[in-house]
Amino acid sequence: MLVLVSLLRCEAAITSTSQNLDEFSFKKGFKANGGLSLANTFYAGSDSLVTRDPYAFYLNGNLNMNLWGIAMPFSFSFSNTQKSFTQPFNRFKLDPRYKWVHLLIGSNSMNFSPYTLAGHMFNGIGVELTPEKWNIGAMYGRFNKAIEFDPKAQNYNTVAYKRIGYAAKVGYTPDFGEYVVSFFHGEDKENSISYVPAESYITPQKNTAVSVAVTQKFLKYFYVHGEYAFSLYNSNTFTESAGLLTDKNTFASALNSKSPEKYTDAINASAGYQGDIWGLAFNFERVAPNYTTLGGYYFNNDFENFTLAPNVKLLKGKINLTGNFGLQFNNLNGDMQSDTKRTVYSANASYSSGKAWNASLGFSNFTTFTKVKPESYPYLTDALDSLNFYQVSKSINGSTSYTFGSEEISDVISLSASYQTADMLNESVKTSFSDFYSGNLSFSQQYKGPVIGWSAFVNGSRSVSSYTKTSYFGPGLAINKGFINGKLSTGLSCNYNWNKVPNRDSGSLMNTGLNASYSIDASNKKL
């Protein structure tokens, strides 16, 4: 079997920055920059089981206009497989600054704490004030837009309530530490959509989260850090009898049990020493079951983490050694059918001579132990008291590169390799395993004068598992050339690989690519 994939790509690159009102001036006039890229993919193969379109194209464009320092981005994309269109007025972002005042308008994200407002996108307004040692922030906006149910589209999975949220943060950072308090509140508007089908399984939610964090430095090289956060969460504001969840929370006994919201909390603490040559840190994190903040997209809960992290610097920082040893436990309330314990330890070493040699070596081991407790039934007794499952994953990776040549001609030789293995055991019997090996060797040469370069490489990989063995290896060649003082960059590449699977015909794959990119200078016209 022979598969041929060809890619022709032409593109233009741009760079945009936020606005600074310190430099705001009508004299700057109007500026615009943008780009246009066209990618073509051709496919041909002798394998009748593979069904792909023989041709696909992707057209992308963007235009960034700047009037007196105010940016107005515009972008679009079009292809014969999918279509999308974005206007700056649907997704508008404006970030003016004046001295220590930073204003955020439109589509933005802010990060106050991992347990309160944690980088969720919103459409609204925000402000950051950083006078001297203070860090003050606030925001208000829409986190989710209302999406009505469409009977024709049957969009059960995308129906959503309109969610409005607001947050604030006050931080003070003296020379000896940092003190931060943050607050977040998010709430779904119950009347924002007219009909909710039962198949969508959504309910209007409400959440308030508060975090207090303290970092204290002492004796020059030592520090301690602690953060406590709590969350009041109601998964269905239509129901006023949700009850208060207070199991295994630090201050649960002090709360009003008649509250319709669920109370959960989280603790993050660390202590350590960091000197000029070595350092050692101990970290502890505990997140109660069902901890939720609507200020983040995804959040893990019901676990305790214990981590020890040493580091060493040798030869004036040329050699760096780091390690990480950790334990994780779940089922903090003890009401789940299974308990899981994870053990993680990793080590990394890196070396940099400054110019010529760079090398790194890493090792990691991840072990998961799960104990399943059988359910008890009145008329059935399980012969086993419990079932024990182990999953062990190990990985080793290394890379090195050597740079030599002159100012006019730069040569680089690099080598990288990795090995990964994973085993699963039921009690003491190995039920499955997999081993994966990969490597790459390359040589590249770049000429400064004519702005031309080339590289040759060979790569390979081998996978051995409980079910099959596969091998994949082959050489490749690439060349690049710049024109018009480096504004226009072109490249041509070709890579050929063989694929071998036992008891099957060997296959091969050829990838060829041609690309061109042009950097458009910003125009500057006074209005």
Short mmCIF file of C-alpha atoms in Angstrom, two decimals:
data_model
loop_
_atom_site.label_atom_id
_atom_site.label_comp_id
_atom_site.label_asym_id
_atom_site.label_seq_id
_atom_site.Cartn_x
_atom_site.Cartn_y
_atom_site.Cartn_z
CA MET A 1 0.00 0.00 0.00
CA LEU A 2 1.27 3.45 -0.89
CA VAL A 3 -0.29 6.62 0.49
CA LEU A 4 0.69 10.00 -0.89
CA VAL A 5 -0.20 13.20 0.92
CA SER A 6 0.73 16.56 -0.59
CA LEU A 7 0.31 19.93 1.07
CA LEU A 8 0.56 23.32 -0.61
CA ARG A 9 0.34 26.23 1.80
CA CYS A 10 0.56 29.98 1.36
CA GLU A 11 0.11 32.27 4.33
CA ALA A 12 0.75 35.73 5.68
CA ALA A 13 1.80 36.38 9.26
CA ILE A 14 0.81 39.28 11.51
CA THR A 15 1.48 40.46 15.04
CA SER A 16 -0.93 42.47 17.18
CA THR A 17 -0.47 44.04 20.63
CA SER A 18 -2.69 45.62 23.28
CA GLN A 19 -3.10 49.35 23.47
CA ASN A 20 -1.24 51.64 25.86
CA LEU A 21 -2.95 54.96 26.50
CA ASP A 22 0.41 56.44 27.48
CA GLU A 23 1.11 56.42 23.73
CA PHE A 24 -2.42 57.32 22.60
CA SER A 25 -2.32 60.08 20.02
CA PHE A 26 -4.41 61.28 17.08
CA LYS A 27 -1.13 61.78 15.21
CA LYS A 28 -0.66 58.02 14.99
CA GLY A 29 -3.55 57.89 12.54
CA PHE A 30 -4.65 54.60 11.06
CA LYS A 31 -2.66 51.37 10.95
CA ALA A 32 -3.62 48.02 9.50
CA ASN A 33 -1.95 44.67 9.13
CA GLY A 34 -3.24 41.23 8.32
CA GLY A 35 -2.70 37.99 6.54
CA LEU A 36 -4.16 35.47 4.19
CA SER A 37 -3.30 31.76 4.06
CA LEU A 38 -4.38 29.02 1.69
CA ALA A 39 -3.64 25.36 2.38
CA ASN A 40 -4.34 22.55 -0.10
CA THR A 41 -4.27 18.85 0.74
CA PHE A 42 -4.19 16.11 -1.91
CA TYR A 43 -4.66 12.47 -0.97
CA ALA A 44 -4.16 9.27 -2.93
CA GLY A 45 -3.78 5.70 -1.71
CA SER A 46 -4.17 2.08 -2.68
CA ASP A 47 -5.92 0.99 0.52
CA SER A 48 -9.64 0.64 -0.28
CA LEU A 49 -10.53 0.65 3.44
CA VAL A 50 -9.38 4.26 3.82
CA THR A 51 -12.04 6.73 2.68
CA ARG A 52 -10.92 10.36 2.45
CA ASP A 53 -11.74 13.24 0.20
CA PRO A 54 -9.08 13.43 -2.51
CA TYR A 55 -8.87 17.21 -2.17
CA ALA A 56 -9.47 19.71 0.62
CA PHE A 57 -8.64 23.38 0.92
CA TYR A 58 -8.56 25.77 3.87
CA LEU A 59 -8.69 29.55 3.43
CA ASN A 60 -8.02 31.75 6.45
CA GLY A 61 -7.72 35.50 6.71
CA ASN A 62 -7.44 38.18 9.35
CA LEU A 63 -7.23 41.94 9.43
CA ASN A 64 -6.14 43.98 12.44
CA MET A 65 -7.04 47.65 12.15
CA ASN A 66 -5.71 50.17 14.66
CA LEU A 67 -7.21 53.66 14.87
CA TRP A 68 -5.36 56.05 17.20
CA GLY A 69 -4.23 53.05 19.28
CA ILE A 70 -7.57 51.19 19.37
CA ALA A 71 -7.40 47.71 17.84
CA MET A 72 -10.31 46.23 15.86
CA PRO A 73 -9.50 42.62 14.88
CA PHE A 74 -11.36 40.82 12.12
CA SER A 75 -10.92 37.19 11.02
CA PHE A 76 -12.55 34.53 8.88
CA SER A 77 -12.02 30.97 7.72
CA PHE A 78 -13.51 28.97 4.89
CA SER A 79 -13.04 25.45 3.52
CA ASN A 80 -14.91 22.81 1.58
CA THR A 81 -15.30 20.82 4.82
CA GLN A 82 -16.51 23.48 7.25
CA LYS A 83 -17.35 27.19 7.40
CA SER A 84 -17.03 29.81 10.10
CA PHE A 85 -17.21 33.58 10.26
CA THR A 86 -16.18 35.86 13.11
CA GLN A 87 -16.83 39.60 13.32
CA PRO A 88 -15.04 41.90 15.77
CA PHE A 89 -18.41 43.08 17.08
CA ASN A 90 -19.38 39.51 18.04
CA ARG A 91 -15.99 38.88 19.63
CA PHE A 92 -14.58 42.26 20.57
CA LYS A 93 -11.57 42.86 22.78
CA LEU A 94 -10.07 46.15 23.91
CA ASP A 95 -7.29 46.43 26.53
CA PRO A 96 -6.30 50.08 27.13
CA ARG A 97 -3.66 50.88 29.76
CA TYR A 98 -2.66 54.05 31.55
CA LYS A 99 0.21 53.81 34.02
CA TRP A 100 -0.95 51.25 36.65
CA VAL A 101 -4.54 51.14 35.39
CA HIS A 102 -5.51 48.34 32.99
CA LEU A 103 -9.04 48.18 31.57
CA LEU A 104 -10.45 45.05 29.89
CA ILE A 105 -13.44 45.47 27.60
CA GLY A 106 -15.18 42.78 25.56
CA SER A 107 -14.08 39.13 25.39
CA ASN A 108 -11.44 38.57 28.06
CA SER A 109 -10.35 36.24 30.83
CA MET A 110 -8.93 36.89 34.29
CA ASN A 111 -7.34 34.59 36.86
CA PHE A 112 -7.79 35.43 40.55
CA SER A 113 -7.37 31.96 42.13
CA PRO A 114 -7.60 28.31 41.02
CA TYR A 115 -10.55 27.97 43.41
CA THR A 116 -12.59 31.09 42.50
CA LEU A 117 -12.15 32.83 39.13
CA ALA A 118 -9.80 30.58 37.17
CA GLY A 119 -9.39 31.87 33.61
CA HIS A 120 -12.96 31.48 32.37
CA MET A 121 -13.75 33.60 29.30
CA PHE A 122 -16.40 36.30 29.73
CA ASN A 123 -17.95 39.12 27.74
CA GLY A 124 -18.05 42.25 29.83
CA ILE A 125 -15.71 44.60 31.61
CA GLY A 126 -12.79 44.16 33.96
CA VAL A 127 -10.16 46.31 35.65
CA GLU A 128 -6.70 45.67 37.09
CA LEU A 129 -5.04 48.24 39.38
CA THR A 130 -1.38 47.76 40.35
CA PRO A 131 -0.28 50.84 42.36
CA GLU A 132 3.08 50.11 43.99
CA LYS A 133 2.67 46.89 46.05
CA TRP A 134 -1.07 46.49 45.56
CA ASN A 135 -2.87 44.25 43.06
CA ILE A 136 -6.60 44.94 42.80
CA GLY A 137 -8.93 43.42 40.23
CA ALA A 138 -12.63 43.26 39.48
CA MET A 139 -14.90 42.09 36.66
CA TYR A 140 -18.52 41.75 35.61
CA GLY A 141 -19.82 39.99 32.55
CA ARG A 142 -21.58 37.13 30.80
CA PHE A 143 -19.90 33.73 31.11
CA ASN A 144 -22.36 31.70 29.02
CA LYS A 145 -24.87 32.94 26.49
CA ALA A 146 -28.40 31.57 26.40
CA ILE A 147 -28.94 28.86 23.77
CA GLU A 148 -32.53 27.87 23.00
CA PHE A 149 -33.60 24.36 22.06
CA ASP A 150 -34.00 23.88 18.31
CA PRO A 151 -36.39 20.97 17.47
CA LYS A 152 -34.96 20.74 13.94
CA ALA A 153 -31.34 20.60 15.04
CA GLN A 154 -32.11 18.47 18.14
CA ASN A 155 -29.38 20.34 20.03
CA TYR A 156 -29.88 18.65 23.38
CA ASN A 157 -26.19 18.93 24.27
CA THR A 158 -25.84 22.65 23.58
CA VAL A 159 -28.92 24.09 25.33
CA ALA A 160 -27.71 26.50 28.02
CA TYR A 161 -28.89 29.16 30.43
CA LYS A 162 -27.45 32.65 30.34
CA ARG A 163 -24.83 32.88 33.08
CA ILE A 164 -23.79 36.19 34.64
CA GLY A 165 -20.87 36.51 37.02
CA TYR A 166 -18.79 39.02 38.91
CA ALA A 167 -15.57 38.76 40.88
CA ALA A 168 -13.06 40.82 42.82
CA LYS A 169 -9.53 40.42 44.16
CA VAL A 170 -7.38 42.44 46.56
CA GLY A 171 -3.71 41.57 46.92
CA TYR A 172 -0.83 43.16 48.78
CA THR A 173 2.77 42.14 48.03
CA PRO A 174 5.40 43.51 50.42
CA ASP A 175 9.03 42.38 50.23
CA PHE A 176 8.45 39.61 52.77
CA GLY A 177 5.37 37.91 51.30
CA GLU A 178 2.01 38.14 49.58
CA TYR A 179 -1.59 38.38 50.85
CA VAL A 180 -4.55 37.86 48.52
CA VAL A 181 -8.31 37.67 49.01
CA SER A 182 -10.55 36.80 46.05
CA PHE A 183 -14.30 36.43 45.55
CA PHE A 184 -16.46 35.07 42.74
CA HIS A 185 -20.21 34.77 42.18
CA GLY A 186 -21.90 33.20 39.16
CA GLU A 187 -25.58 32.59 38.56
CA ASP A 188 -27.73 31.24 35.72
CA LYS A 189 -30.78 33.28 34.72
CA GLU A 190 -33.76 30.97 35.10
CA ASN A 191 -35.90 32.80 32.51
CA SER A 192 -33.15 33.22 29.90
CA ILE A 193 -34.47 30.28 27.82
CA SER A 194 -38.11 29.44 27.21
CA TYR A 195 -38.00 25.62 27.09
CA VAL A 196 -35.63 22.97 28.45
CA PRO A 197 -36.10 19.42 27.08
CA ALA A 198 -35.72 16.62 29.60
CA GLU A 199 -33.05 15.00 27.42
CA SER A 200 -30.68 17.96 27.93
CA TYR A 201 -30.30 17.30 31.69
CA ILE A 202 -29.45 20.94 32.48
CA THR A 203 -30.59 22.99 35.45
CA PRO A 204 -29.89 26.62 36.44
CA GLN A 205 -26.92 26.81 38.81
CA LYS A 206 -25.58 29.30 41.32
CA ASN A 207 -22.17 29.49 42.98
CA THR A 208 -20.22 31.71 45.36
CA ALA A 209 -16.54 31.01 46.04
CA VAL A 210 -14.11 32.83 48.35
CA SER A 211 -10.35 32.31 48.73
CA VAL A 212 -7.77 33.66 51.19
CA ALA A 213 -4.07 33.09 50.42
CA VAL A 214 -1.00 34.03 52.46
CA THR A 215 2.66 33.65 51.47
CA GLN A 216 5.32 34.51 54.04
CA LYS A 217 9.09 34.66 53.48
CA PHE A 218 11.57 34.53 56.34
CA LEU A 219 15.30 34.04 57.00
CA LYS A 220 16.03 34.96 53.35
CA TYR A 221 15.71 31.43 51.92
CA PHE A 222 12.57 30.02 53.59
CA TYR A 223 8.91 30.46 52.78
CA VAL A 224 5.48 29.14 53.77
CA HIS A 225 2.27 29.40 51.78
CA GLY A 226 -1.31 28.65 52.65
CA GLU A 227 -4.62 29.10 50.85
CA TYR A 228 -8.10 28.26 52.07
CA ALA A 229 -11.14 28.44 49.80
CA PHE A 230 -14.78 27.57 50.25
CA SER A 231 -17.60 27.27 47.75
CA LEU A 232 -21.37 27.55 48.16
CA TYR A 233 -22.95 25.76 45.22
CA ASN A 234 -26.55 25.13 44.21
CA SER A 235 -26.93 22.74 41.27
CA ASN A 236 -30.61 23.61 40.74
CA THR A 237 -31.95 26.99 41.80
CA PHE A 238 -35.51 25.77 41.11
CA THR A 239 -35.15 23.45 44.10
CA GLU A 240 -34.89 25.07 47.51
CA SER A 241 -34.35 21.87 49.49
CA ALA A 242 -31.01 20.71 48.14
CA GLY A 243 -29.57 20.47 51.67
CA LEU A 244 -26.16 21.49 52.90
CA LEU A 245 -23.25 19.15 52.14
CA THR A 246 -20.91 19.40 55.12
CA ASP A 247 -19.11 16.04 55.12
CA LYS A 248 -15.34 16.21 55.64
CA ASN A 249 -15.09 20.00 55.36
CA THR A 250 -12.92 21.98 57.70
CA PHE A 251 -15.49 24.45 59.04
CA ALA A 252 -18.66 22.45 58.33
CA SER A 253 -19.95 22.48 61.92
CA ALA A 254 -20.13 26.29 61.96
CA LEU A 255 -22.53 26.51 59.01
CA ASN A 256 -26.29 26.85 58.90
CA SER A 257 -27.65 23.41 57.93
CA LYS A 258 -30.84 24.95 56.49
CA SER A 259 -28.98 26.57 53.61
CA PRO A 260 -30.11 25.29 50.17
CA GLU A 261 -26.53 25.47 48.91
CA LYS A 262 -23.80 22.84 49.21
CA TYR A 263 -20.73 23.87 51.17
CA THR A 264 -17.33 22.46 50.18
CA ASP A 265 -13.79 23.68 50.73
CA ALA A 266 -10.20 23.35 49.55
CA ILE A 267 -6.79 23.79 51.20
CA ASN A 268 -3.44 24.36 49.49
CA ALA A 269 -0.32 24.64 51.66
CA SER A 270 3.41 24.49 51.03
CA ALA A 271 6.70 25.17 52.79
CA GLY A 272 10.19 25.16 51.48
CA TYR A 273 13.77 26.32 51.24
CA GLN A 274 15.33 27.75 48.09
CA GLY A 275 18.99 28.64 48.20
CA ASP A 276 21.53 29.51 45.54
CA ILE A 277 22.53 25.86 45.00
CA TRP A 278 19.68 23.66 46.19
CA GLY A 279 16.09 23.80 47.31
CA LEU A 280 13.37 21.63 48.80
CA ALA A 281 9.60 22.16 48.82
CA PHE A 282 6.74 20.28 50.46
CA ASN A 283 3.23 20.75 49.06
CA PHE A 284 -0.15 19.64 50.33
CA GLU A 285 -3.48 20.08 48.57
CA ARG A 286 -6.87 18.87 49.70
CA VAL A 287 -10.05 19.45 47.70
CA ALA A 288 -13.27 18.19 49.26
CA PRO A 289 -15.73 16.03 47.30
CA ASN A 290 -18.05 18.00 45.01
CA TYR A 291 -16.03 21.23 45.25
CA THR A 292 -17.19 23.40 42.35
CA THR A 293 -16.50 26.86 41.03
CA LEU A 294 -18.36 28.23 38.02
CA GLY A 295 -15.38 30.53 37.44
CA GLY A 296 -13.41 27.69 35.84
CA TYR A 297 -14.03 25.30 32.98
CA TYR A 298 -13.03 22.10 34.75
CA PHE A 299 -12.11 21.25 38.30
CA ASN A 300 -10.86 18.07 40.00
CA ASN A 301 -12.17 17.32 43.48
CA ASP A 302 -12.26 14.58 46.11
CA PHE A 303 -8.51 14.13 46.53
CA GLU A 304 -5.54 14.77 48.80
CA ASN A 305 -2.07 15.37 47.36
CA PHE A 306 1.28 15.16 49.18
CA THR A 307 4.30 16.24 47.13
CA LEU A 308 8.03 16.58 47.87
CA ALA A 309 10.08 18.48 45.26
CA PRO A 310 13.90 18.87 45.56
CA ASN A 311 16.15 20.73 43.11
CA VAL A 312 19.93 21.17 42.73
CA LYS A 313 22.04 23.52 40.58
CA LEU A 314 25.63 22.61 39.69
CA LEU A 315 28.46 24.24 37.71
CA LYS A 316 27.02 27.73 38.13
CA GLY A 317 23.62 26.71 36.88
CA LYS A 318 24.75 24.75 33.82
CA ILE A 319 23.44 21.50 35.33
CA ASN A 320 19.96 21.43 36.85
CA LEU A 321 18.56 18.44 38.72
CA THR A 322 14.90 18.34 39.80
CA GLY A 323 12.69 15.69 41.33
CA ASN A 324 9.08 15.21 42.30
CA PHE A 325 7.65 12.59 44.63
CA GLY A 326 3.95 12.50 45.35
CA LEU A 327 1.00 10.56 46.77
CA GLN A 328 -2.68 11.09 45.98
CA PHE A 329 -5.76 9.66 47.72
CA ASN A 330 -9.44 9.96 46.89
CA ASN A 331 -12.78 8.92 48.45
CA LEU A 332 -12.37 11.39 51.31
CA ASN A 333 -15.93 10.83 52.52
CA GLY A 334 -15.55 7.03 52.37
CA ASP A 335 -18.86 6.58 50.55
CA MET A 336 -17.55 5.43 47.15
CA GLN A 337 -17.36 1.83 45.94
CA SER A 338 -13.66 2.09 45.19
CA ASP A 339 -10.58 3.68 46.73
CA THR A 340 -7.73 4.89 44.52
CA LYS A 341 -4.18 5.65 45.57
CA ARG A 342 -1.69 7.13 43.10
CA THR A 343 2.07 7.23 43.53
CA VAL A 344 4.14 9.49 41.30
CA TYR A 345 7.86 10.07 41.22
CA SER A 346 9.90 11.74 38.52
CA ALA A 347 13.41 13.07 37.99
CA ASN A 348 14.85 15.41 35.39
CA ALA A 349 18.39 16.46 34.56
CA SER A 350 19.43 19.14 32.07
CA TYR A 351 22.75 20.54 30.90
CA SER A 352 23.51 23.66 28.90
CA SER A 353 27.02 24.79 28.05
CA GLY A 354 25.67 28.16 26.93
CA LYS A 355 26.11 27.80 23.16
CA ALA A 356 27.30 24.44 21.85
CA TRP A 357 25.87 21.60 23.94
CA ASN A 358 22.36 21.11 25.31
CA ALA A 359 21.11 17.87 26.83
CA SER A 360 18.23 16.65 28.98
CA LEU A 361 17.16 13.37 30.54
CA GLY A 362 13.88 12.60 32.29
CA PHE A 363 12.25 9.70 34.06
CA SER A 364 8.76 9.33 35.52
CA ASN A 365 6.77 6.56 37.18
CA PHE A 366 3.02 6.65 37.73
CA THR A 367 1.37 3.89 39.77
CA THR A 368 -2.37 3.67 40.42
CA PHE A 369 -3.82 1.26 42.97
CA THR A 370 -7.60 0.80 43.02
CA LYS A 371 -9.45 -1.23 45.63
CA VAL A 372 -13.01 -2.10 44.65
CA LYS A 373 -15.42 -2.92 47.45
CA PRO A 374 -18.16 -5.38 46.41
CA GLU A 375 -21.74 -4.35 47.04
CA SER A 376 -23.71 -6.29 49.64
CA TYR A 377 -27.12 -7.71 48.78
CA PRO A 378 -29.55 -9.45 51.14
CA TYR A 379 -29.50 -12.74 49.23
CA LEU A 380 -26.06 -12.63 47.62
CA THR A 381 -22.62 -12.87 49.19
CA ASP A 382 -19.52 -12.16 47.07
CA ALA A 383 -16.75 -14.66 47.63
CA LEU A 384 -14.16 -11.89 47.35
CA ASP A 385 -13.78 -9.28 50.06
CA SER A 386 -12.34 -6.84 47.55
CA LEU A 387 -10.68 -6.56 44.16
CA ASN A 388 -7.28 -4.91 43.72
CA PHE A 389 -6.17 -3.34 40.43
CA TYR A 390 -2.75 -1.91 39.64
CA GLN A 391 -1.76 0.30 36.70
CA VAL A 392 1.91 1.15 36.29
CA SER A 393 3.20 3.62 33.71
CA LYS A 394 6.87 4.48 33.24
CA SER A 395 8.59 6.75 30.75
CA ILE A 396 12.18 7.68 29.95
CA ASN A 397 13.07 10.44 27.50
CA GLY A 398 16.31 12.09 26.51
CA SER A 399 17.59 14.57 23.97
CA THR A 400 20.83 16.24 23.04
CA SER A 401 21.94 18.79 20.46
CA TYR A 402 25.25 20.24 19.36
CA THR A 403 25.54 23.62 17.61
CA PHE A 404 28.66 24.54 15.69
CA GLY A 405 29.77 26.47 12.61
CA SER A 406 30.35 30.19 12.11
CA GLU A 407 28.32 33.39 12.16
CA GLU A 408 27.50 32.93 8.47
CA ILE A 409 26.72 29.21 8.60
CA SER A 410 25.07 27.56 11.60
CA ASP A 411 25.03 23.75 11.93
CA VAL A 412 22.99 21.75 14.43
CA ILE A 413 22.98 18.02 15.13
CA SER A 414 20.22 16.72 17.41
CA LEU A 415 19.20 13.34 18.75
CA SER A 416 16.13 12.42 20.82
CA ALA A 417 14.68 9.15 22.07
CA SER A 418 11.90 8.03 24.38
CA TYR A 419 10.52 4.86 25.92
CA GLN A 420 7.11 4.38 27.53
CA THR A 421 5.62 1.32 29.14
CA ALA A 422 2.28 0.65 30.79
CA ASP A 423 1.11 -2.50 32.60
CA MET A 424 -2.25 -3.35 34.13
CA LEU A 425 -2.55 -6.02 36.83
CA ASN A 426 -5.63 -7.62 38.37
CA GLU A 427 -4.48 -8.81 41.79
CA SER A 428 -1.06 -10.29 40.82
CA VAL A 429 -1.92 -11.26 37.24
CA LYS A 430 -0.83 -9.00 34.38
CA THR A 431 -3.88 -8.48 32.15
CA SER A 432 -2.39 -6.12 29.55
CA PHE A 433 0.80 -4.29 28.67
CA SER A 434 2.19 -1.90 26.07
CA ASP A 435 5.68 -0.67 25.21
CA PHE A 436 6.43 2.24 22.91
CA TYR A 437 9.84 3.27 21.55
CA SER A 438 10.61 6.32 19.41
CA GLY A 439 13.68 8.16 18.18
CA ASN A 440 14.78 10.97 15.88
CA LEU A 441 18.16 12.01 14.45
CA SER A 442 18.54 15.21 12.42
CA PHE A 443 21.12 17.56 10.95
CA SER A 444 20.32 21.11 9.87
CA GLN A 445 22.31 23.91 8.27
CA GLN A 446 21.28 27.54 8.02
CA TYR A 447 23.01 30.23 5.90
CA LYS A 448 22.69 33.79 7.15
CA GLY A 449 23.76 35.60 3.98
CA PRO A 450 21.45 34.15 1.31
CA VAL A 451 18.78 33.28 3.97
CA ILE A 452 18.60 29.64 3.01
CA GLY A 453 18.71 26.43 5.02
CA TRP A 454 18.15 22.72 4.82
CA SER A 455 17.79 19.73 7.12
CA ALA A 456 17.88 15.95 6.84
CA PHE A 457 16.38 13.62 9.40
CA VAL A 458 15.40 10.06 10.12
CA ASN A 459 12.77 8.96 12.62
CA GLY A 460 11.32 5.71 13.81
CA SER A 461 8.95 4.20 16.33
CA ARG A 462 7.95 0.75 17.52
CA SER A 463 4.90 -0.28 19.52
CA VAL A 464 4.53 -3.64 21.28
CA SER A 465 1.29 -4.41 23.14
CA SER A 466 -0.80 -7.32 24.30
CA TYR A 467 -2.50 -7.47 20.90
CA THR A 468 -0.07 -6.41 18.18
CA LYS A 469 3.34 -5.10 17.13
CA THR A 470 3.90 -2.21 14.74
CA SER A 471 7.00 -0.46 13.39
CA TYR A 472 7.19 2.90 11.66
CA PHE A 473 10.44 4.42 10.32
CA GLY A 474 11.90 6.44 7.45
CA PRO A 475 13.98 9.45 6.29
CA GLY A 476 13.03 13.02 5.42
CA LEU A 477 14.44 16.16 3.83
CA ALA A 478 13.42 19.82 4.09
CA ILE A 479 14.68 23.08 2.59
CA ASN A 480 13.71 26.71 3.25
CA LYS A 481 14.50 29.97 1.45
CA GLY A 482 13.77 33.59 2.29
CA PHE A 483 13.07 36.42 -0.15
CA ILE A 484 12.42 40.18 0.01
CA ASN A 485 14.66 40.79 3.04
CA GLY A 486 13.16 37.84 4.87
CA LYS A 487 9.54 39.00 4.55
CA LEU A 488 8.67 36.12 2.21
CA SER A 489 9.57 32.64 3.49
CA THR A 490 9.19 29.48 1.44
CA GLY A 491 9.77 25.84 2.29
CA LEU A 492 9.68 22.40 0.70
CA SER A 493 9.68 19.12 2.64
CA CYS A 494 9.43 15.42 1.88
CA ASN A 495 9.17 12.50 4.29
CA TYR A 496 8.90 8.80 3.42
CA ASN A 497 8.05 6.12 5.99
CA TRP A 498 7.50 2.37 6.07
CA ASN A 499 4.89 0.78 8.29
CA LYS A 500 5.22 -2.89 9.27
CA VAL A 501 2.59 -5.00 11.02
CA PRO A 502 2.94 -8.79 11.51
CA ASN A 503 0.74 -10.97 9.27
CA ARG A 504 -0.16 -7.98 7.08
CA ASP A 505 1.26 -6.41 3.95
CA SER A 506 3.73 -3.67 4.75
CA GLY A 507 2.57 -0.17 3.90
CA SER A 508 4.31 3.09 3.18
CA LEU A 509 3.44 6.74 3.51
CA MET A 510 4.89 9.75 1.72
CA ASN A 511 4.26 13.30 2.91
CA THR A 512 5.23 16.26 0.74
CA GLY A 513 4.66 19.87 1.65
CA LEU A 514 5.14 23.24 0.01
CA ASN A 515 4.51 26.39 1.99
CA ALA A 516 4.93 30.12 1.58
CA SER A 517 4.34 32.89 4.10
CA TYR A 518 4.51 36.64 3.76
CA SER A 519 4.75 39.13 6.59
CA ILE A 520 2.74 42.26 5.82
CA ASP A 521 4.03 45.54 7.22
CA ALA A 522 1.53 47.74 9.00
CA SER A 523 0.41 50.71 6.96
CA ASN A 524 0.37 54.11 8.65
CA LYS A 525 -1.86 56.84 7.35
CA LYS A 526 -2.79 60.01 9.18
CA LEU A 527 -6.50 60.77 9.17
#
